[in-house]
Amino acid sequence: MDELMDLSSRKTSMTSLNNNTLDALPAHVMRPHYDRTCLTPGIVHIGVGNFHRAHLAWYVHRLMQQGQALDWAIIGAGVREHDAVMREKLLGQDCLTTLIELDPLGAQATEVTGAMLDFLPVDADNKSLIQTMADPRIRIVTTTITEGGYYLDPANQGLDLTHPEIIYDAENPDRPRTAFGAIVAALRLRRDNGVGPFTGLSCDNLQANGTILRQAVVGLARLSDADLANWIDNHCSFPNSMVDCIVPATGPAELQRVRAFGIEDDVPVTHENFRQWVIEDSFCAGRPDWSLVGAEFSDHVHQYEARKIRVLNGGHQVLANVAEILAVENISDAMAHPLIHAMFRKVLTDEIIPHVDPLPDSPVLEYLDLIDRRFANDAIIDTVRRVAFDGSARHVGFIIPTIRDGLASGHPIEGLALVEALWARMCEGTRENGSQIEANDPIWDMLTDKAAAARQNPSVWLEMQQIYGDLGQHARFADAFAKWLKHIYENGVESTLQLYLEQT
């Protein structure tokens, strides 16, 4: 942060970011070498956030820097009102993005990427999105719509056919509200016009994300048109993939950082000095050769997914709720807190790693050490609030499957029960210093009501079947959860962590 203050104090002439100013950018800033006017679209991406621009868009950009993939440019899209804000900002700078890579040793690499050509209007009926995805030039549709955006039924992890948005799209297939409804409508046009299928590629943190995307699209199509559903299932491909790069939200510090470099970018992106993408090589209409810029095509994506989701994403949830209660603002600060870090290592080592299969020449403990170093990178201002957001989806995807594995195999689940108790305490809505925790979940009101009731009766929290299913009926887990929640309220978080750490 001192370095950031030093940068901001310098007298710097500002360059507004757009196509006409690329040559005027500071000399140390990498910029596109390709002629953006010669690019043609091949990908539509739904959900243009920071992660997409630091990951998929970066891989496409790096291929373009080599003179490759010039017919695979990206058209951005969104299906929610808040996407219109990002659209306005990106269109104002010709869809260019400044990426700042932050190394814990202090190095900063700055790069402007230009793989995105356009950002579609956010229509109420998704007309622009549907028409664009029906364009024969589009051969891949990618998504980053977050874990909670797939309308999963917690009972079977399939499509929740009772969700109002899904019901609406099934009844109004030509005016869909969801990304999946728009995909179905576009594929109907492609089939009817003889254009052929495209590949659906999820870039979200879901195990078997391609399989889940297939289930969502085919399942929704089947509600209104069984023949179309069969055509999609038989002709489209939905490869699974594992995506990994820590990308914080953009706030005042990130804006200050990019402006200190002399660039006027309304939506810059900072990211760690690590990036990984492992993909099944199953693309029905062709693909760029992302392996030339570091991606890996593999038949073992499931193992990479499982390791990353259990250790990295699960590890984030181990840290985030306890840090929020203790008013620790950033993930790197949580890692520097002796009790939080010790709990993190103990829970991951004793209760999560035993359920993760090793990859060849990559012991899981070494992977945990890598995650430890990445989380501790204090150059990354990754807020606890961002990581804790949407816990109702993230605990379901990242923590609860490991609890079930532990119960089935007889492995310890005490630490994971503590993690869930800490989440319940966080959802009560106040920190231990008395400050208020602002709403941080799509179902925050329900969570706070359940958390308040659970203070006197812990079993109320576990009765949320959409999150826990039947876990509340497993005495070993329910008893441990109740014990930890009671201890947290009676003795405080740090005393509870100390007690857990003293257990053998």
PDB file of C-alpha atoms in Angstrom, residues 8-281:
ATOM      1  CA  SER A   8      -0.352   8.204  -6.637  1.00  0.00           C
ATOM      2  CA  SER A   9       1.774  11.115  -5.461  1.00  0.00           C
ATOM      3  CA  ARG A  10       3.668  11.345  -8.752  1.00  0.00           C
ATOM      4  CA  LYS A  11       2.628  13.901 -11.341  1.00  0.00           C
ATOM      5  CA  THR A  12       1.304  11.697 -14.128  1.00  0.00           C
ATOM      6  CA  SER A  13      -0.303  12.755 -17.389  1.00  0.00           C
ATOM      7  CA  MET A  14      -3.451  10.731 -17.977  1.00  0.00           C
ATOM      8  CA  THR A  15      -4.314   8.843 -21.169  1.00  0.00           C
ATOM      9  CA  SER A  16      -7.948   7.876 -21.682  1.00  0.00           C
ATOM     10  CA  LEU A  17      -8.141   4.254 -22.766  1.00  0.00           C
ATOM     11  CA  ASN A  18      -9.584   3.702 -26.259  1.00  0.00           C
ATOM     12  CA  ASN A  19      -8.527   2.493 -29.692  1.00  0.00           C
ATOM     13  CA  ASN A  20      -7.113   5.864 -30.690  1.00  0.00           C
ATOM     14  CA  THR A  21      -4.821   6.205 -27.662  1.00  0.00           C
ATOM     15  CA  LEU A  22      -3.133   2.781 -27.605  1.00  0.00           C
ATOM     16  CA  ASP A  23       0.106   4.182 -29.038  1.00  0.00           C
ATOM     17  CA  ALA A  24       0.086   6.950 -26.420  1.00  0.00           C
ATOM     18  CA  LEU A  25       0.078   4.569 -23.454  1.00  0.00           C
ATOM     19  CA  PRO A  26       3.157   4.575 -21.194  1.00  0.00           C
ATOM     20  CA  ALA A  27       6.073   2.630 -22.645  1.00  0.00           C
ATOM     21  CA  HIS A  28       6.026  -0.072 -19.959  1.00  0.00           C
ATOM     22  CA  VAL A  29       2.380  -0.980 -20.677  1.00  0.00           C
ATOM     23  CA  MET A  30       1.941  -3.901 -23.066  1.00  0.00           C
ATOM     24  CA  ARG A  31      -0.784  -3.302 -25.620  1.00  0.00           C
ATOM     25  CA  PRO A  32      -2.377  -5.188 -28.558  1.00  0.00           C
ATOM     26  CA  HIS A  33      -0.038  -5.708 -31.515  1.00  0.00           C
ATOM     27  CA  TYR A  34      -2.860  -6.924 -33.747  1.00  0.00           C
ATOM     28  CA  ASP A  35      -5.189  -4.774 -35.808  1.00  0.00           C
ATOM     29  CA  ARG A  36      -8.448  -4.797 -33.890  1.00  0.00           C
ATOM     30  CA  THR A  37     -10.363  -3.637 -36.973  1.00  0.00           C
ATOM     31  CA  CYS A  38      -9.564  -6.978 -38.615  1.00  0.00           C
ATOM     32  CA  LEU A  39     -11.010  -9.119 -35.807  1.00  0.00           C
ATOM     33  CA  THR A  40     -14.204 -11.119 -36.342  1.00  0.00           C
ATOM     34  CA  PRO A  41     -16.303 -12.710 -33.605  1.00  0.00           C
ATOM     35  CA  GLY A  42     -16.266 -16.381 -32.709  1.00  0.00           C
ATOM     36  CA  ILE A  43     -17.236 -16.340 -29.014  1.00  0.00           C
ATOM     37  CA  VAL A  44     -20.144 -14.873 -27.076  1.00  0.00           C
ATOM     38  CA  HIS A  45     -19.435 -14.554 -23.366  1.00  0.00           C
ATOM     39  CA  ILE A  46     -22.293 -14.170 -20.882  1.00  0.00           C
ATOM     40  CA  GLY A  47     -21.300 -12.526 -17.597  1.00  0.00           C
ATOM     41  CA  VAL A  48     -18.547 -10.000 -18.289  1.00  0.00           C
ATOM     42  CA  GLY A  49     -16.955  -9.503 -14.895  1.00  0.00           C
ATOM     43  CA  ASN A  50     -13.406  -9.137 -13.681  1.00  0.00           C
ATOM     44  CA  PHE A  51     -12.670 -12.856 -13.724  1.00  0.00           C
ATOM     45  CA  HIS A  52     -13.638 -13.257 -17.378  1.00  0.00           C
ATOM     46  CA  ARG A  53     -11.436 -10.348 -18.416  1.00  0.00           C
ATOM     47  CA  ALA A  54      -8.453 -11.699 -16.446  1.00  0.00           C
ATOM     48  CA  HIS A  55      -8.908 -15.273 -17.643  1.00  0.00           C
ATOM     49  CA  LEU A  56     -10.694 -16.309 -20.869  1.00  0.00           C
ATOM     50  CA  ALA A  57     -10.323 -12.889 -22.508  1.00  0.00           C
ATOM     51  CA  TRP A  58      -6.619 -12.870 -21.594  1.00  0.00           C
ATOM     52  CA  TYR A  59      -6.040 -16.289 -23.198  1.00  0.00           C
ATOM     53  CA  VAL A  60      -7.751 -15.165 -26.410  1.00  0.00           C
ATOM     54  CA  HIS A  61      -5.806 -11.891 -26.380  1.00  0.00           C
ATOM     55  CA  ARG A  62      -2.490 -13.690 -25.943  1.00  0.00           C
ATOM     56  CA  LEU A  63      -3.259 -15.908 -28.956  1.00  0.00           C
ATOM     57  CA  MET A  64      -4.065 -12.812 -30.980  1.00  0.00           C
ATOM     58  CA  GLN A  65      -0.705 -11.354 -29.970  1.00  0.00           C
ATOM     59  CA  GLN A  66       0.820 -14.332 -31.791  1.00  0.00           C
ATOM     60  CA  GLY A  67      -1.265 -13.676 -34.899  1.00  0.00           C
ATOM     61  CA  GLN A  68      -3.616 -16.550 -33.993  1.00  0.00           C
ATOM     62  CA  ALA A  69      -7.378 -16.695 -33.301  1.00  0.00           C
ATOM     63  CA  LEU A  70      -8.204 -13.434 -35.071  1.00  0.00           C
ATOM     64  CA  ASP A  71     -11.602 -14.943 -35.960  1.00  0.00           C
ATOM     65  CA  TRP A  72     -12.314 -15.824 -32.322  1.00  0.00           C
ATOM     66  CA  ALA A  73     -12.938 -12.341 -30.909  1.00  0.00           C
ATOM     67  CA  ILE A  74     -15.369 -12.062 -28.017  1.00  0.00           C
ATOM     68  CA  ILE A  75     -18.754 -10.370 -27.893  1.00  0.00           C
ATOM     69  CA  GLY A  76     -19.785  -9.649 -24.324  1.00  0.00           C
ATOM     70  CA  ALA A  77     -23.318 -10.079 -23.007  1.00  0.00           C
ATOM     71  CA  GLY A  78     -25.356 -10.064 -19.823  1.00  0.00           C
ATOM     72  CA  VAL A  79     -28.875 -10.949 -18.757  1.00  0.00           C
ATOM     73  CA  ARG A  80     -29.192  -8.857 -15.580  1.00  0.00           C
ATOM     74  CA  GLU A  81     -29.748  -5.138 -15.109  1.00  0.00           C
ATOM     75  CA  HIS A  82     -26.376  -4.630 -13.416  1.00  0.00           C
ATOM     76  CA  ASP A  83     -24.651  -5.896 -16.579  1.00  0.00           C
ATOM     77  CA  ALA A  84     -25.746  -2.676 -18.285  1.00  0.00           C
ATOM     78  CA  VAL A  85     -23.395  -0.676 -16.044  1.00  0.00           C
ATOM     79  CA  MET A  86     -20.389  -2.737 -17.087  1.00  0.00           C
ATOM     80  CA  ARG A  87     -21.514  -2.485 -20.713  1.00  0.00           C
ATOM     81  CA  GLU A  88     -21.606   1.313 -20.622  1.00  0.00           C
ATOM     82  CA  LYS A  89     -18.158   1.547 -19.075  1.00  0.00           C
ATOM     83  CA  LEU A  90     -16.523  -0.927 -21.442  1.00  0.00           C
ATOM     84  CA  LEU A  91     -18.097   0.517 -24.568  1.00  0.00           C
ATOM     85  CA  GLY A  92     -16.826   3.910 -23.463  1.00  0.00           C
ATOM     86  CA  GLN A  93     -13.273   2.576 -23.834  1.00  0.00           C
ATOM     87  CA  ASP A  94     -13.807   0.393 -26.926  1.00  0.00           C
ATOM     88  CA  CYS A  95     -14.030  -2.768 -24.780  1.00  0.00           C
ATOM     89  CA  LEU A  96     -10.342  -2.508 -23.829  1.00  0.00           C
ATOM     90  CA  THR A  97      -9.237  -3.636 -20.364  1.00  0.00           C
ATOM     91  CA  THR A  98      -6.138  -2.824 -18.322  1.00  0.00           C
ATOM     92  CA  LEU A  99      -4.854  -5.900 -16.471  1.00  0.00           C
ATOM     93  CA  ILE A 100      -2.414  -5.395 -13.607  1.00  0.00           C
ATOM     94  CA  GLU A 101      -0.636  -8.521 -12.379  1.00  0.00           C
ATOM     95  CA  LEU A 102       0.399  -8.250  -8.747  1.00  0.00           C
ATOM     96  CA  ASP A 103       3.420 -10.181  -7.536  1.00  0.00           C
ATOM     97  CA  PRO A 104       3.948 -10.544  -3.758  1.00  0.00           C
ATOM     98  CA  LEU A 105       7.574  -9.456  -4.304  1.00  0.00           C
ATOM     99  CA  GLY A 106       6.334  -6.117  -5.570  1.00  0.00           C
ATOM    100  CA  ALA A 107       6.587  -6.482  -9.350  1.00  0.00           C
ATOM    101  CA  GLN A 108       3.644  -5.210 -11.380  1.00  0.00           C
ATOM    102  CA  ALA A 109       3.074  -6.168 -15.013  1.00  0.00           C
ATOM    103  CA  THR A 110       0.549  -3.978 -16.817  1.00  0.00           C
ATOM    104  CA  GLU A 111      -1.163  -5.057 -20.014  1.00  0.00           C
ATOM    105  CA  VAL A 112      -4.047  -3.733 -22.092  1.00  0.00           C
ATOM    106  CA  THR A 113      -6.085  -6.500 -23.723  1.00  0.00           C
ATOM    107  CA  GLY A 114      -8.325  -6.148 -26.758  1.00  0.00           C
ATOM    108  CA  ALA A 115      -9.958  -9.501 -27.489  1.00  0.00           C
ATOM    109  CA  MET A 116     -13.485  -8.169 -26.858  1.00  0.00           C
ATOM    110  CA  LEU A 117     -15.159  -6.463 -29.819  1.00  0.00           C
ATOM    111  CA  ASP A 118     -18.554  -5.446 -28.482  1.00  0.00           C
ATOM    112  CA  PHE A 119     -20.958  -5.674 -25.553  1.00  0.00           C
ATOM    113  CA  LEU A 120     -24.571  -6.401 -26.436  1.00  0.00           C
ATOM    114  CA  PRO A 121     -27.501  -4.366 -25.097  1.00  0.00           C
ATOM    115  CA  VAL A 122     -29.091  -5.893 -22.008  1.00  0.00           C
ATOM    116  CA  ASP A 123     -32.629  -6.470 -23.318  1.00  0.00           C
ATOM    117  CA  ALA A 124     -35.555  -7.551 -21.181  1.00  0.00           C
ATOM    118  CA  ASP A 125     -36.283 -10.403 -23.605  1.00  0.00           C
ATOM    119  CA  ASN A 126     -32.625 -11.059 -24.568  1.00  0.00           C
ATOM    120  CA  LYS A 127     -33.386 -10.441 -28.250  1.00  0.00           C
ATOM    121  CA  SER A 128     -29.917  -9.082 -29.085  1.00  0.00           C
ATOM    122  CA  LEU A 129     -28.205 -11.957 -27.282  1.00  0.00           C
ATOM    123  CA  ILE A 130     -30.321 -14.589 -29.016  1.00  0.00           C
ATOM    124  CA  GLN A 131     -29.769 -13.130 -32.481  1.00  0.00           C
ATOM    125  CA  THR A 132     -26.016 -12.846 -31.929  1.00  0.00           C
ATOM    126  CA  MET A 133     -25.650 -16.424 -30.645  1.00  0.00           C
ATOM    127  CA  ALA A 134     -27.582 -17.557 -33.739  1.00  0.00           C
ATOM    128  CA  ASP A 135     -24.946 -15.940 -35.996  1.00  0.00           C
ATOM    129  CA  PRO A 136     -23.039 -18.699 -37.862  1.00  0.00           C
ATOM    130  CA  ARG A 137     -19.736 -17.027 -36.940  1.00  0.00           C
ATOM    131  CA  ILE A 138     -20.342 -17.806 -33.253  1.00  0.00           C
ATOM    132  CA  ARG A 139     -18.965 -21.242 -32.474  1.00  0.00           C
ATOM    133  CA  ILE A 140     -18.497 -21.056 -28.692  1.00  0.00           C
ATOM    134  CA  VAL A 141     -20.710 -19.548 -25.989  1.00  0.00           C
ATOM    135  CA  THR A 142     -18.977 -19.158 -22.634  1.00  0.00           C
ATOM    136  CA  THR A 143     -20.382 -18.280 -19.219  1.00  0.00           C
ATOM    137  CA  THR A 144     -19.310 -16.841 -15.890  1.00  0.00           C
ATOM    138  CA  ILE A 145     -22.633 -16.454 -14.116  1.00  0.00           C
ATOM    139  CA  THR A 146     -21.415 -17.562 -10.645  1.00  0.00           C
ATOM    140  CA  GLU A 147     -22.182 -20.763  -8.808  1.00  0.00           C
ATOM    141  CA  GLY A 148     -25.636 -19.566  -7.752  1.00  0.00           C
ATOM    142  CA  GLY A 149     -26.702 -18.751 -11.312  1.00  0.00           C
ATOM    143  CA  TYR A 150     -27.323 -22.327 -12.473  1.00  0.00           C
ATOM    144  CA  TYR A 151     -30.666 -22.878 -10.691  1.00  0.00           C
ATOM    145  CA  LEU A 152     -29.458 -26.127  -9.174  1.00  0.00           C
ATOM    146  CA  ASP A 153     -31.773 -28.397  -7.236  1.00  0.00           C
ATOM    147  CA  PRO A 154     -29.792 -29.151  -4.031  1.00  0.00           C
ATOM    148  CA  ALA A 155     -31.328 -32.605  -3.851  1.00  0.00           C
ATOM    149  CA  ASN A 156     -29.792 -33.866  -7.074  1.00  0.00           C
ATOM    150  CA  GLN A 157     -27.664 -30.974  -8.444  1.00  0.00           C
ATOM    151  CA  GLY A 158     -29.825 -30.956 -11.571  1.00  0.00           C
ATOM    152  CA  LEU A 159     -31.917 -28.076 -12.879  1.00  0.00           C
ATOM    153  CA  ASP A 160     -34.492 -26.806 -10.374  1.00  0.00           C
ATOM    154  CA  LEU A 161     -37.632 -27.175 -12.478  1.00  0.00           C
ATOM    155  CA  THR A 162     -39.704 -25.376  -9.838  1.00  0.00           C
ATOM    156  CA  HIS A 163     -37.726 -22.120  -9.932  1.00  0.00           C
ATOM    157  CA  PRO A 164     -39.915 -19.212 -11.137  1.00  0.00           C
ATOM    158  CA  GLU A 165     -37.302 -18.079 -13.694  1.00  0.00           C
ATOM    159  CA  ILE A 166     -37.106 -21.567 -15.202  1.00  0.00           C
ATOM    160  CA  ILE A 167     -40.891 -21.880 -15.278  1.00  0.00           C
ATOM    161  CA  TYR A 168     -41.156 -18.499 -17.000  1.00  0.00           C
ATOM    162  CA  ASP A 169     -38.594 -19.417 -19.675  1.00  0.00           C
ATOM    163  CA  ALA A 170     -40.308 -22.750 -20.321  1.00  0.00           C
ATOM    164  CA  GLU A 171     -43.616 -20.940 -20.842  1.00  0.00           C
ATOM    165  CA  ASN A 172     -42.073 -18.078 -22.853  1.00  0.00           C
ATOM    166  CA  PRO A 173     -39.294 -19.679 -24.935  1.00  0.00           C
ATOM    167  CA  ASP A 174     -39.139 -16.724 -27.358  1.00  0.00           C
ATOM    168  CA  ARG A 175     -38.797 -14.136 -24.563  1.00  0.00           C
ATOM    169  CA  PRO A 176     -36.506 -15.811 -22.015  1.00  0.00           C
ATOM    170  CA  ARG A 177     -35.070 -14.112 -18.954  1.00  0.00           C
ATOM    171  CA  THR A 178     -32.196 -16.455 -18.150  1.00  0.00           C
ATOM    172  CA  ALA A 179     -28.933 -17.149 -19.929  1.00  0.00           C
ATOM    173  CA  PHE A 180     -30.033 -20.742 -20.447  1.00  0.00           C
ATOM    174  CA  GLY A 181     -33.322 -19.672 -22.004  1.00  0.00           C
ATOM    175  CA  ALA A 182     -31.437 -17.391 -24.395  1.00  0.00           C
ATOM    176  CA  ILE A 183     -29.073 -20.237 -25.317  1.00  0.00           C
ATOM    177  CA  VAL A 184     -32.027 -22.553 -26.011  1.00  0.00           C
ATOM    178  CA  ALA A 185     -33.738 -19.911 -28.170  1.00  0.00           C
ATOM    179  CA  ALA A 186     -30.540 -19.295 -30.156  1.00  0.00           C
ATOM    180  CA  LEU A 187     -29.974 -22.999 -30.713  1.00  0.00           C
ATOM    181  CA  ARG A 188     -33.538 -23.333 -31.960  1.00  0.00           C
ATOM    182  CA  LEU A 189     -32.817 -20.667 -34.574  1.00  0.00           C
ATOM    183  CA  ARG A 190     -29.546 -22.326 -35.542  1.00  0.00           C
ATOM    184  CA  ARG A 191     -31.218 -25.713 -35.967  1.00  0.00           C
ATOM    185  CA  ASP A 192     -34.117 -24.265 -37.969  1.00  0.00           C
ATOM    186  CA  ASN A 193     -31.766 -22.247 -40.194  1.00  0.00           C
ATOM    187  CA  GLY A 194     -29.370 -25.137 -40.774  1.00  0.00           C
ATOM    188  CA  VAL A 195     -26.490 -23.291 -39.083  1.00  0.00           C
ATOM    189  CA  GLY A 196     -25.442 -26.112 -36.774  1.00  0.00           C
ATOM    190  CA  PRO A 197     -24.587 -26.261 -33.074  1.00  0.00           C
ATOM    191  CA  PHE A 198     -22.097 -24.411 -30.917  1.00  0.00           C
ATOM    192  CA  THR A 199     -20.091 -25.391 -27.854  1.00  0.00           C
ATOM    193  CA  GLY A 200     -21.265 -24.255 -24.426  1.00  0.00           C
ATOM    194  CA  LEU A 201     -18.248 -23.673 -22.160  1.00  0.00           C
ATOM    195  CA  SER A 202     -18.770 -22.873 -18.484  1.00  0.00           C
ATOM    196  CA  CYS A 203     -15.984 -20.948 -16.770  1.00  0.00           C
ATOM    197  CA  ASP A 204     -17.604 -21.094 -13.324  1.00  0.00           C
ATOM    198  CA  ASN A 205     -16.365 -22.773 -10.150  1.00  0.00           C
ATOM    199  CA  LEU A 206     -18.584 -25.829 -10.305  1.00  0.00           C
ATOM    200  CA  GLN A 207     -17.405 -29.403 -10.316  1.00  0.00           C
ATOM    201  CA  ALA A 208     -18.434 -30.913 -13.668  1.00  0.00           C
ATOM    202  CA  ASN A 209     -19.394 -27.407 -14.802  1.00  0.00           C
ATOM    203  CA  GLY A 210     -19.844 -28.498 -18.405  1.00  0.00           C
ATOM    204  CA  THR A 211     -22.128 -31.331 -17.372  1.00  0.00           C
ATOM    205  CA  ILE A 212     -24.153 -28.912 -15.252  1.00  0.00           C
ATOM    206  CA  LEU A 213     -24.403 -26.447 -18.149  1.00  0.00           C
ATOM    207  CA  ARG A 214     -25.592 -29.259 -20.437  1.00  0.00           C
ATOM    208  CA  GLN A 215     -28.222 -30.304 -17.870  1.00  0.00           C
ATOM    209  CA  ALA A 216     -29.448 -26.722 -17.557  1.00  0.00           C
ATOM    210  CA  VAL A 217     -29.734 -26.088 -21.310  1.00  0.00           C
ATOM    211  CA  VAL A 218     -31.112 -29.492 -22.312  1.00  0.00           C
ATOM    212  CA  GLY A 219     -33.376 -29.670 -19.255  1.00  0.00           C
ATOM    213  CA  LEU A 220     -34.891 -26.259 -19.967  1.00  0.00           C
ATOM    214  CA  ALA A 221     -35.342 -27.063 -23.660  1.00  0.00           C
ATOM    215  CA  ARG A 222     -37.112 -30.303 -22.789  1.00  0.00           C
ATOM    216  CA  LEU A 223     -39.791 -28.401 -20.862  1.00  0.00           C
ATOM    217  CA  SER A 224     -41.051 -26.801 -24.087  1.00  0.00           C
ATOM    218  CA  ASP A 225     -39.612 -28.728 -27.052  1.00  0.00           C
ATOM    219  CA  ALA A 226     -38.445 -32.326 -26.624  1.00  0.00           C
ATOM    220  CA  ASP A 227     -37.178 -32.588 -30.202  1.00  0.00           C
ATOM    221  CA  LEU A 228     -35.001 -29.495 -29.746  1.00  0.00           C
ATOM    222  CA  ALA A 229     -33.704 -30.872 -26.448  1.00  0.00           C
ATOM    223  CA  ASN A 230     -32.657 -34.082 -28.185  1.00  0.00           C
ATOM    224  CA  TRP A 231     -30.967 -32.114 -31.000  1.00  0.00           C
ATOM    225  CA  ILE A 232     -28.994 -30.038 -28.493  1.00  0.00           C
ATOM    226  CA  ASP A 233     -28.016 -33.098 -26.486  1.00  0.00           C
ATOM    227  CA  ASN A 234     -26.857 -34.964 -29.587  1.00  0.00           C
ATOM    228  CA  HIS A 235     -25.068 -32.173 -31.440  1.00  0.00           C
ATOM    229  CA  CYS A 236     -23.789 -29.564 -28.992  1.00  0.00           C
ATOM    230  CA  SER A 237     -20.794 -30.103 -26.756  1.00  0.00           C
ATOM    231  CA  PHE A 238     -20.312 -28.905 -23.182  1.00  0.00           C
ATOM    232  CA  PRO A 239     -16.721 -29.570 -22.092  1.00  0.00           C
ATOM    233  CA  ASN A 240     -15.855 -29.523 -18.409  1.00  0.00           C
ATOM    234  CA  SER A 241     -13.146 -27.102 -17.389  1.00  0.00           C
ATOM    235  CA  MET A 242     -11.198 -25.983 -14.342  1.00  0.00           C
ATOM    236  CA  VAL A 243     -10.506 -22.250 -14.103  1.00  0.00           C
ATOM    237  CA  ASP A 244      -8.182 -20.644 -11.571  1.00  0.00           C
ATOM    238  CA  CYS A 245      -6.957 -17.105 -10.959  1.00  0.00           C
ATOM    239  CA  ILE A 246      -7.625 -14.900  -7.940  1.00  0.00           C
ATOM    240  CA  VAL A 247      -9.204 -11.711  -9.252  1.00  0.00           C
ATOM    241  CA  PRO A 248     -10.392  -9.131  -6.693  1.00  0.00           C
ATOM    242  CA  ALA A 249     -13.287  -6.769  -7.247  1.00  0.00           C
ATOM    243  CA  THR A 250     -12.383  -3.330  -8.566  1.00  0.00           C
ATOM    244  CA  GLY A 251     -12.591  -0.569  -5.978  1.00  0.00           C
ATOM    245  CA  PRO A 252     -10.945   2.772  -5.210  1.00  0.00           C
ATOM    246  CA  ALA A 253      -7.509   1.204  -4.664  1.00  0.00           C
ATOM    247  CA  GLU A 254      -7.546  -0.491  -8.077  1.00  0.00           C
ATOM    248  CA  LEU A 255      -8.695   2.706  -9.795  1.00  0.00           C
ATOM    249  CA  GLN A 256      -5.951   4.625  -8.016  1.00  0.00           C
ATOM    250  CA  ARG A 257      -3.381   2.058  -9.063  1.00  0.00           C
ATOM    251  CA  VAL A 258      -4.199   2.192 -12.782  1.00  0.00           C
ATOM    252  CA  ARG A 259      -4.353   5.984 -12.767  1.00  0.00           C
ATOM    253  CA  ALA A 260      -0.969   6.105 -11.095  1.00  0.00           C
ATOM    254  CA  PHE A 261       0.307   4.428 -14.265  1.00  0.00           C
ATOM    255  CA  GLY A 262      -1.181   7.257 -16.329  1.00  0.00           C
ATOM    256  CA  ILE A 263      -4.178   5.300 -17.679  1.00  0.00           C
ATOM    257  CA  GLU A 264      -7.777   6.460 -17.398  1.00  0.00           C
ATOM    258  CA  ASP A 265      -9.603   3.106 -17.238  1.00  0.00           C
ATOM    259  CA  ASP A 266     -13.004   3.011 -15.521  1.00  0.00           C
ATOM    260  CA  VAL A 267     -12.945  -0.762 -15.018  1.00  0.00           C
ATOM    261  CA  PRO A 268      -9.342  -2.002 -14.608  1.00  0.00           C
ATOM    262  CA  VAL A 269      -8.650  -5.493 -13.299  1.00  0.00           C
ATOM    263  CA  THR A 270      -5.972  -6.617 -10.851  1.00  0.00           C
ATOM    264  CA  HIS A 271      -5.070 -10.280 -10.530  1.00  0.00           C
ATOM    265  CA  GLU A 272      -2.509 -12.534  -8.926  1.00  0.00           C
ATOM    266  CA  ASN A 273       0.606 -13.804 -10.685  1.00  0.00           C
ATOM    267  CA  PHE A 274      -0.944 -17.245 -11.215  1.00  0.00           C
ATOM    268  CA  ARG A 275      -3.373 -18.491 -13.835  1.00  0.00           C
ATOM    269  CA  GLN A 276      -4.527 -22.010 -14.768  1.00  0.00           C
ATOM    270  CA  TRP A 277      -7.086 -23.413 -17.189  1.00  0.00           C
ATOM    271  CA  VAL A 278      -7.645 -27.139 -17.783  1.00  0.00           C
ATOM    272  CA  ILE A 279     -10.263 -28.083 -20.393  1.00  0.00           C
ATOM    273  CA  GLU A 280     -11.742 -31.214 -21.926  1.00  0.00           C
ATOM    274  CA  ASP A 281     -11.031 -31.190 -25.645  1.00  0.00           C
TER     275      ASP A 281
END
